[in-house]
mmCIF file with all atom_site columns, C-alpha atoms in Angstrom:
data_model
loop_
_atom_site.group_PDB
_atom_site.id
_atom_site.type_symbol
_atom_site.label_atom_id
_atom_site.label_alt_id
_atom_site.label_comp_id
_atom_site.label_asym_id
_atom_site.label_entity_id
_atom_site.label_seq_id
_atom_site.pdbx_PDB_ins_code
_atom_site.Cartn_x
_atom_site.Cartn_y
_atom_site.Cartn_z
_atom_site.occupancy
_atom_site.B_iso_or_equiv
_atom_site.pdbx_formal_charge
_atom_site.auth_seq_id
_atom_site.auth_comp_id
_atom_site.auth_asym_id
_atom_site.auth_atom_id
_atom_site.pdbx_PDB_model_num
ATOM 1   C CA . UNK A 1 1   ? 0.000  0.000  0.000   1.00 79.00 ? 685 UNK A CA 1
ATOM 2   C CA . UNK A 1 2   ? 1.621  3.236  -1.096  1.00 89.00 ? 686 UNK A CA 1
ATOM 3   C CA . UNK A 1 3   ? 0.625  6.884  -0.981  1.00 92.00 ? 687 UNK A CA 1
ATOM 4   C CA . UNK A 1 4   ? 1.702  9.523  -3.475  1.00 92.00 ? 688 UNK A CA 1
ATOM 5   C CA . UNK A 1 5   ? 2.430  13.157 -2.673  1.00 93.00 ? 689 UNK A CA 1
ATOM 6   C CA . UNK A 1 6   ? 3.036  15.596 -5.525  1.00 93.00 ? 690 UNK A CA 1
ATOM 7   C CA . UNK A 1 7   ? 4.643  18.996 -4.986  1.00 94.00 ? 691 UNK A CA 1
ATOM 8   C CA . UNK A 1 8   ? 5.274  21.742 -7.526  1.00 94.00 ? 692 UNK A CA 1
ATOM 9   C CA . UNK A 1 9   ? 8.441  23.251 -6.081  1.00 94.00 ? 693 UNK A CA 1
ATOM 10  C CA . UNK A 1 10  ? 11.036 23.366 -3.291  1.00 93.00 ? 694 UNK A CA 1
ATOM 11  C CA . UNK A 1 11  ? 8.544  25.069 -0.960  1.00 95.00 ? 695 UNK A CA 1
ATOM 12  C CA . UNK A 1 12  ? 6.191  22.135 -1.418  1.00 94.00 ? 696 UNK A CA 1
ATOM 13  C CA . UNK A 1 13  ? 9.008  19.689 -0.632  1.00 95.00 ? 697 UNK A CA 1
ATOM 14  C CA . UNK A 1 14  ? 9.805  21.614 2.544   1.00 96.00 ? 698 UNK A CA 1
ATOM 15  C CA . UNK A 1 15  ? 6.136  21.711 3.582   1.00 95.00 ? 699 UNK A CA 1
ATOM 16  C CA . UNK A 1 16  ? 5.787  17.958 3.071   1.00 95.00 ? 700 UNK A CA 1
ATOM 17  C CA . UNK A 1 17  ? 8.986  17.266 5.043   1.00 96.00 ? 701 UNK A CA 1
ATOM 18  C CA . UNK A 1 18  ? 7.636  19.459 7.859   1.00 96.00 ? 702 UNK A CA 1
ATOM 19  C CA . UNK A 1 19  ? 4.363  17.505 7.956   1.00 95.00 ? 703 UNK A CA 1
ATOM 20  C CA . UNK A 1 20  ? 6.230  14.210 8.125   1.00 96.00 ? 704 UNK A CA 1
ATOM 21  C CA . UNK A 1 21  ? 8.550  15.548 10.838  1.00 96.00 ? 705 UNK A CA 1
ATOM 22  C CA . UNK A 1 22  ? 5.489  16.370 12.951  1.00 95.00 ? 706 UNK A CA 1
ATOM 23  C CA . UNK A 1 23  ? 4.548  12.677 13.201  1.00 94.00 ? 707 UNK A CA 1
ATOM 24  C CA . UNK A 1 24  ? 8.088  11.328 13.618  1.00 95.00 ? 708 UNK A CA 1
ATOM 25  C CA . UNK A 1 25  ? 9.167  9.574  16.793  1.00 94.00 ? 709 UNK A CA 1
ATOM 26  C CA . UNK A 1 26  ? 12.277 7.843  18.165  1.00 95.00 ? 710 UNK A CA 1
ATOM 27  C CA . UNK A 1 27  ? 13.029 4.595  16.386  1.00 94.00 ? 711 UNK A CA 1
ATOM 28  C CA . UNK A 1 28  ? 11.636 5.740  13.033  1.00 96.00 ? 712 UNK A CA 1
ATOM 29  C CA . UNK A 1 29  ? 13.644 4.785  9.977   1.00 97.00 ? 713 UNK A CA 1
ATOM 30  C CA . UNK A 1 30  ? 13.004 6.784  6.810   1.00 97.00 ? 714 UNK A CA 1
ATOM 31  C CA . UNK A 1 31  ? 14.736 5.553  3.670   1.00 98.00 ? 715 UNK A CA 1
ATOM 32  C CA . UNK A 1 32  ? 15.218 8.169  0.941   1.00 98.00 ? 716 UNK A CA 1
ATOM 33  C CA . UNK A 1 33  ? 15.384 6.760  -2.603  1.00 97.00 ? 717 UNK A CA 1
ATOM 34  C CA . UNK A 1 34  ? 16.076 8.812  -5.713  1.00 94.00 ? 718 UNK A CA 1
ATOM 35  C CA . UNK A 1 35  ? 18.712 9.624  -8.274  1.00 92.00 ? 719 UNK A CA 1
ATOM 36  C CA . UNK A 1 36  ? 21.285 12.390 -7.858  1.00 90.00 ? 720 UNK A CA 1
ATOM 37  C CA . UNK A 1 37  ? 19.631 15.789 -7.755  1.00 86.00 ? 721 UNK A CA 1
ATOM 38  C CA . UNK A 1 38  ? 16.138 14.574 -6.858  1.00 90.00 ? 722 UNK A CA 1
ATOM 39  C CA . UNK A 1 39  ? 16.137 16.432 -3.545  1.00 90.00 ? 723 UNK A CA 1
ATOM 40  C CA . UNK A 1 40  ? 16.886 13.791 -0.923  1.00 94.00 ? 724 UNK A CA 1
ATOM 41  C CA . UNK A 1 41  ? 19.199 16.129 0.979   1.00 93.00 ? 725 UNK A CA 1
ATOM 42  C CA . UNK A 1 42  ? 16.807 19.084 0.604   1.00 94.00 ? 726 UNK A CA 1
ATOM 43  C CA . UNK A 1 43  ? 13.987 16.967 2.044   1.00 96.00 ? 727 UNK A CA 1
ATOM 44  C CA . UNK A 1 44  ? 16.178 15.808 4.948   1.00 97.00 ? 728 UNK A CA 1
ATOM 45  C CA . UNK A 1 45  ? 17.336 19.379 5.641   1.00 97.00 ? 729 UNK A CA 1
ATOM 46  C CA . UNK A 1 46  ? 13.723 20.586 5.852   1.00 97.00 ? 730 UNK A CA 1
ATOM 47  C CA . UNK A 1 47  ? 12.775 17.610 8.045   1.00 98.00 ? 731 UNK A CA 1
ATOM 48  C CA . UNK A 1 48  ? 15.636 18.309 10.487  1.00 98.00 ? 732 UNK A CA 1
ATOM 49  C CA . UNK A 1 49  ? 14.856 22.033 10.613  1.00 97.00 ? 733 UNK A CA 1
ATOM 50  C CA . UNK A 1 50  ? 11.219 21.204 11.377  1.00 97.00 ? 734 UNK A CA 1
ATOM 51  C CA . UNK A 1 51  ? 12.170 18.874 14.235  1.00 97.00 ? 735 UNK A CA 1
ATOM 52  C CA . UNK A 1 52  ? 14.576 21.539 15.528  1.00 97.00 ? 736 UNK A CA 1
ATOM 53  C CA . UNK A 1 53  ? 11.798 24.134 15.213  1.00 96.00 ? 737 UNK A CA 1
ATOM 54  C CA . UNK A 1 54  ? 14.450 26.372 13.679  1.00 94.00 ? 738 UNK A CA 1
ATOM 55  C CA . UNK A 1 55  ? 14.307 27.279 9.965   1.00 93.00 ? 739 UNK A CA 1
ATOM 56  C CA . UNK A 1 56  ? 17.928 28.462 10.195  1.00 92.00 ? 740 UNK A CA 1
ATOM 57  C CA . UNK A 1 57  ? 19.365 25.298 11.780  1.00 92.00 ? 741 UNK A CA 1
ATOM 58  C CA . UNK A 1 58  ? 22.663 24.509 10.078  1.00 92.00 ? 742 UNK A CA 1
ATOM 59  C CA . UNK A 1 59  ? 22.234 21.171 8.315   1.00 93.00 ? 743 UNK A CA 1
ATOM 60  C CA . UNK A 1 60  ? 25.366 20.196 6.391   1.00 86.00 ? 744 UNK A CA 1
ATOM 61  C CA . UNK A 1 61  ? 25.245 17.286 3.989   1.00 87.00 ? 745 UNK A CA 1
ATOM 62  C CA . UNK A 1 62  ? 26.679 14.051 5.414   1.00 87.00 ? 746 UNK A CA 1
ATOM 63  C CA . UNK A 1 63  ? 28.167 13.149 2.016   1.00 84.00 ? 747 UNK A CA 1
ATOM 64  C CA . UNK A 1 64  ? 31.736 13.072 3.327   1.00 85.00 ? 748 UNK A CA 1
ATOM 65  C CA . UNK A 1 65  ? 31.149 12.510 7.042   1.00 89.00 ? 749 UNK A CA 1
ATOM 66  C CA . UNK A 1 66  ? 28.609 9.726  6.257   1.00 93.00 ? 750 UNK A CA 1
ATOM 67  C CA . UNK A 1 67  ? 26.456 10.700 9.253   1.00 94.00 ? 751 UNK A CA 1
ATOM 68  C CA . UNK A 1 68  ? 25.397 13.928 10.936  1.00 95.00 ? 752 UNK A CA 1
ATOM 69  C CA . UNK A 1 69  ? 23.831 13.634 14.391  1.00 95.00 ? 753 UNK A CA 1
ATOM 70  C CA . UNK A 1 70  ? 21.358 16.202 15.709  1.00 96.00 ? 754 UNK A CA 1
ATOM 71  C CA . UNK A 1 71  ? 20.578 15.994 19.425  1.00 95.00 ? 755 UNK A CA 1
ATOM 72  C CA . UNK A 1 72  ? 17.433 18.111 19.252  1.00 95.00 ? 756 UNK A CA 1
ATOM 73  C CA . UNK A 1 73  ? 15.050 18.943 22.089  1.00 93.00 ? 757 UNK A CA 1
ATOM 74  C CA . UNK A 1 74  ? 12.073 17.084 20.627  1.00 94.00 ? 758 UNK A CA 1
ATOM 75  C CA . UNK A 1 75  ? 13.969 14.009 19.435  1.00 96.00 ? 759 UNK A CA 1
ATOM 76  C CA . UNK A 1 76  ? 17.377 13.085 18.052  1.00 97.00 ? 760 UNK A CA 1
ATOM 77  C CA . UNK A 1 77  ? 17.814 12.774 14.299  1.00 97.00 ? 761 UNK A CA 1
ATOM 78  C CA . UNK A 1 78  ? 20.651 10.907 12.590  1.00 96.00 ? 762 UNK A CA 1
ATOM 79  C CA . UNK A 1 79  ? 21.114 11.787 8.911   1.00 97.00 ? 763 UNK A CA 1
ATOM 80  C CA . UNK A 1 80  ? 23.060 9.180  6.946   1.00 95.00 ? 764 UNK A CA 1
ATOM 81  C CA . UNK A 1 81  ? 24.413 9.384  3.403   1.00 94.00 ? 765 UNK A CA 1
ATOM 82  C CA . UNK A 1 82  ? 25.567 5.894  2.446   1.00 94.00 ? 766 UNK A CA 1
ATOM 83  C CA . UNK A 1 83  ? 26.522 6.711  -1.154  1.00 92.00 ? 767 UNK A CA 1
ATOM 84  C CA . UNK A 1 84  ? 30.262 6.234  -0.569  1.00 90.00 ? 768 UNK A CA 1
ATOM 85  C CA . UNK A 1 85  ? 29.943 2.863  1.185   1.00 91.00 ? 769 UNK A CA 1
ATOM 86  C CA . UNK A 1 86  ? 30.697 -0.289 -0.759  1.00 86.00 ? 770 UNK A CA 1
ATOM 87  C CA . UNK A 1 87  ? 30.065 -2.980 1.860   1.00 87.00 ? 771 UNK A CA 1
ATOM 88  C CA . UNK A 1 88  ? 27.151 -3.136 4.328   1.00 82.00 ? 772 UNK A CA 1
ATOM 89  C CA . UNK A 1 89  ? 29.608 -4.211 7.036   1.00 86.00 ? 773 UNK A CA 1
ATOM 90  C CA . UNK A 1 90  ? 31.000 -0.651 6.980   1.00 89.00 ? 774 UNK A CA 1
ATOM 91  C CA . UNK A 1 91  ? 27.648 0.594  8.242   1.00 88.00 ? 775 UNK A CA 1
ATOM 92  C CA . UNK A 1 92  ? 28.240 -0.912 11.690  1.00 83.00 ? 776 UNK A CA 1
ATOM 93  C CA . UNK A 1 93  ? 31.082 1.579  12.190  1.00 86.00 ? 777 UNK A CA 1
ATOM 94  C CA . UNK A 1 94  ? 28.493 4.379  12.037  1.00 89.00 ? 778 UNK A CA 1
ATOM 95  C CA . UNK A 1 95  ? 26.618 3.027  15.113  1.00 87.00 ? 779 UNK A CA 1
ATOM 96  C CA . UNK A 1 96  ? 23.494 2.777  12.992  1.00 88.00 ? 780 UNK A CA 1
ATOM 97  C CA . UNK A 1 97  ? 21.933 0.315  15.458  1.00 89.00 ? 781 UNK A CA 1
ATOM 98  C CA . UNK A 1 98  ? 21.930 3.100  18.100  1.00 89.00 ? 782 UNK A CA 1
ATOM 99  C CA . UNK A 1 99  ? 20.140 5.399  15.695  1.00 90.00 ? 783 UNK A CA 1
ATOM 100 C CA . UNK A 1 100 ? 17.573 2.709  14.856  1.00 91.00 ? 784 UNK A CA 1
ATOM 101 C CA . UNK A 1 101 ? 16.805 2.291  18.562  1.00 90.00 ? 785 UNK A CA 1
ATOM 102 C CA . UNK A 1 102 ? 16.802 5.843  19.893  1.00 92.00 ? 786 UNK A CA 1
ATOM 103 C CA . UNK A 1 103 ? 16.486 8.381  17.080  1.00 95.00 ? 787 UNK A CA 1
ATOM 104 C CA . UNK A 1 104 ? 14.876 9.145  13.770  1.00 97.00 ? 788 UNK A CA 1
ATOM 105 C CA . UNK A 1 105 ? 17.139 7.784  11.040  1.00 96.00 ? 789 UNK A CA 1
ATOM 106 C CA . UNK A 1 106 ? 17.043 9.595  7.697   1.00 97.00 ? 790 UNK A CA 1
ATOM 107 C CA . UNK A 1 107 ? 19.000 7.459  5.248   1.00 96.00 ? 791 UNK A CA 1
ATOM 108 C CA . UNK A 1 108 ? 20.033 8.510  1.761   1.00 95.00 ? 792 UNK A CA 1
ATOM 109 C CA . UNK A 1 109 ? 21.148 5.750  -0.621  1.00 95.00 ? 793 UNK A CA 1
ATOM 110 C CA . UNK A 1 110 ? 19.522 3.010  1.525   1.00 96.00 ? 794 UNK A CA 1
ATOM 111 C CA . UNK A 1 111 ? 20.264 0.298  -1.042  1.00 94.00 ? 795 UNK A CA 1
ATOM 112 C CA . UNK A 1 112 ? 23.693 0.140  0.647   1.00 93.00 ? 796 UNK A CA 1
ATOM 113 C CA . UNK A 1 113 ? 22.014 -1.247 3.790   1.00 92.00 ? 797 UNK A CA 1
ATOM 114 C CA . UNK A 1 114 ? 21.231 -4.541 2.069   1.00 89.00 ? 798 UNK A CA 1
ATOM 115 C CA . UNK A 1 115 ? 20.440 -7.136 4.771   1.00 89.00 ? 799 UNK A CA 1
ATOM 116 C CA . UNK A 1 116 ? 20.554 -4.455 7.500   1.00 89.00 ? 800 UNK A CA 1
ATOM 117 C CA . UNK A 1 117 ? 17.388 -2.788 6.200   1.00 93.00 ? 801 UNK A CA 1
ATOM 118 C CA . UNK A 1 118 ? 14.886 -2.750 9.082   1.00 93.00 ? 802 UNK A CA 1
ATOM 119 C CA . UNK A 1 119 ? 11.459 -4.257 8.560   1.00 93.00 ? 803 UNK A CA 1
ATOM 120 C CA . UNK A 1 120 ? 9.614  -1.371 10.205  1.00 93.00 ? 804 UNK A CA 1
ATOM 121 C CA . UNK A 1 121 ? 10.384 1.659  8.038   1.00 95.00 ? 805 UNK A CA 1
ATOM 122 C CA . UNK A 1 122 ? 9.090  4.247  5.626   1.00 97.00 ? 806 UNK A CA 1
ATOM 123 C CA . UNK A 1 123 ? 10.510 4.140  2.110   1.00 97.00 ? 807 UNK A CA 1
ATOM 124 C CA . UNK A 1 124 ? 10.209 7.418  0.215   1.00 97.00 ? 808 UNK A CA 1
ATOM 125 C CA . UNK A 1 125 ? 10.883 7.287  -3.521  1.00 97.00 ? 809 UNK A CA 1
ATOM 126 C CA . UNK A 1 126 ? 11.425 10.705 -5.120  1.00 97.00 ? 810 UNK A CA 1
ATOM 127 C CA . UNK A 1 127 ? 10.732 11.101 -8.821  1.00 96.00 ? 811 UNK A CA 1
ATOM 128 C CA . UNK A 1 128 ? 10.646 14.117 -11.143 1.00 95.00 ? 812 UNK A CA 1
ATOM 129 C CA . UNK A 1 129 ? 7.405  16.076 -11.210 1.00 94.00 ? 813 UNK A CA 1
ATOM 130 C CA . UNK A 1 130 ? 5.707  17.893 -14.064 1.00 92.00 ? 814 UNK A CA 1
ATOM 131 C CA . UNK A 1 131 ? 7.784  21.060 -13.557 1.00 92.00 ? 815 UNK A CA 1
ATOM 132 C CA . UNK A 1 132 ? 11.569 21.415 -13.203 1.00 92.00 ? 816 UNK A CA 1
ATOM 133 C CA . UNK A 1 133 ? 11.309 21.853 -9.413  1.00 92.00 ? 817 UNK A CA 1
ATOM 134 C CA . UNK A 1 134 ? 8.292  19.591 -8.966  1.00 95.00 ? 818 UNK A CA 1
ATOM 135 C CA . UNK A 1 135 ? 8.637  16.213 -7.307  1.00 96.00 ? 819 UNK A CA 1
ATOM 136 C CA . UNK A 1 136 ? 6.532  13.118 -6.791  1.00 96.00 ? 820 UNK A CA 1
ATOM 137 C CA . UNK A 1 137 ? 7.019  11.376 -3.446  1.00 96.00 ? 821 UNK A CA 1
ATOM 138 C CA . UNK A 1 138 ? 5.888  7.763  -3.299  1.00 96.00 ? 822 UNK A CA 1
ATOM 139 C CA . UNK A 1 139 ? 5.515  6.648  0.316   1.00 96.00 ? 823 UNK A CA 1
ATOM 140 C CA . UNK A 1 140 ? 5.764  2.938  1.049   1.00 96.00 ? 824 UNK A CA 1
ATOM 141 C CA . UNK A 1 141 ? 5.159  2.244  4.740   1.00 95.00 ? 825 UNK A CA 1
ATOM 142 C CA . UNK A 1 142 ? 6.338  -1.078 6.169   1.00 94.00 ? 826 UNK A CA 1
ATOM 143 C CA . UNK A 1 143 ? 4.993  -1.994 9.584   1.00 85.00 ? 827 UNK A CA 1
ATOM 144 C CA . UNK A 1 144 ? 1.577  -1.348 11.114  1.00 75.00 ? 828 UNK A CA 1
ATOM 145 C CA . UNK A 1 145 ? 2.638  1.810  12.910  1.00 88.00 ? 829 UNK A CA 1
ATOM 146 C CA . UNK A 1 146 ? 3.878  3.468  9.717   1.00 92.00 ? 830 UNK A CA 1
ATOM 147 C CA . UNK A 1 147 ? 0.760  2.413  7.809   1.00 89.00 ? 831 UNK A CA 1
ATOM 148 C CA . UNK A 1 148 ? -1.474 4.055  10.453  1.00 88.00 ? 832 UNK A CA 1
ATOM 149 C CA . UNK A 1 149 ? 0.563  7.256  10.587  1.00 90.00 ? 833 UNK A CA 1
ATOM 150 C CA . UNK A 1 150 ? 0.730  7.622  6.803   1.00 88.00 ? 834 UNK A CA 1
ATOM 151 C CA . UNK A 1 151 ? -3.027 7.040  6.631   1.00 83.00 ? 835 UNK A CA 1
ATOM 152 C CA . UNK A 1 152 ? -3.465 9.773  9.263   1.00 79.00 ? 836 UNK A CA 1
ATOM 153 C CA . UNK A 1 153 ? -1.138 12.080 7.349   1.00 77.00 ? 837 UNK A CA 1
ATOM 154 C CA . UNK A 1 154 ? -3.071 11.404 4.149   1.00 63.00 ? 838 UNK A CA 1
ATOM 155 C CA . UNK A 1 155 ? -6.301 12.107 5.987   1.00 57.00 ? 839 UNK A CA 1
ATOM 156 C CA . UNK A 1 156 ? -4.865 15.473 6.971   1.00 58.00 ? 840 UNK A CA 1
ATOM 157 C CA . UNK A 1 157 ? -4.465 16.434 3.328   1.00 53.00 ? 841 UNK A CA 1
ATOM 158 C CA . UNK A 1 158 ? -1.214 14.936 2.072   1.00 55.00 ? 842 UNK A CA 1
#
């Protein structure tokens, strides 16, 4: 069961990320799928700023550090970029199990997780929209809790 969210521009992406951040809780795993330039990092930046309740929160890309950790008042967020990893065993060095247990995990390039992919998660596939800055977000919840929350989010107008 998937849900589709279509936005026309960057502002729409940020608004959607903010809505998703509002229902996030510790232990959530959100897997961001999409080709280079689709807006995975922009979505994650907006999500983190929403959790921080600070539109100016500095949110650097974890491309070279592999993970950025945000110990925010509402809940911790770990932002992973796994693009540069070649072996799922390398992921253990990032303490990803701690993030899965105690934080929201935003993971770009989640195909690198392979067998470490958690069963309870939200997969978000980002595709081009009908305008240059438009995007189509396909939400695929796995696990009863995600299904209920995405249904609630959809009921609220997503």
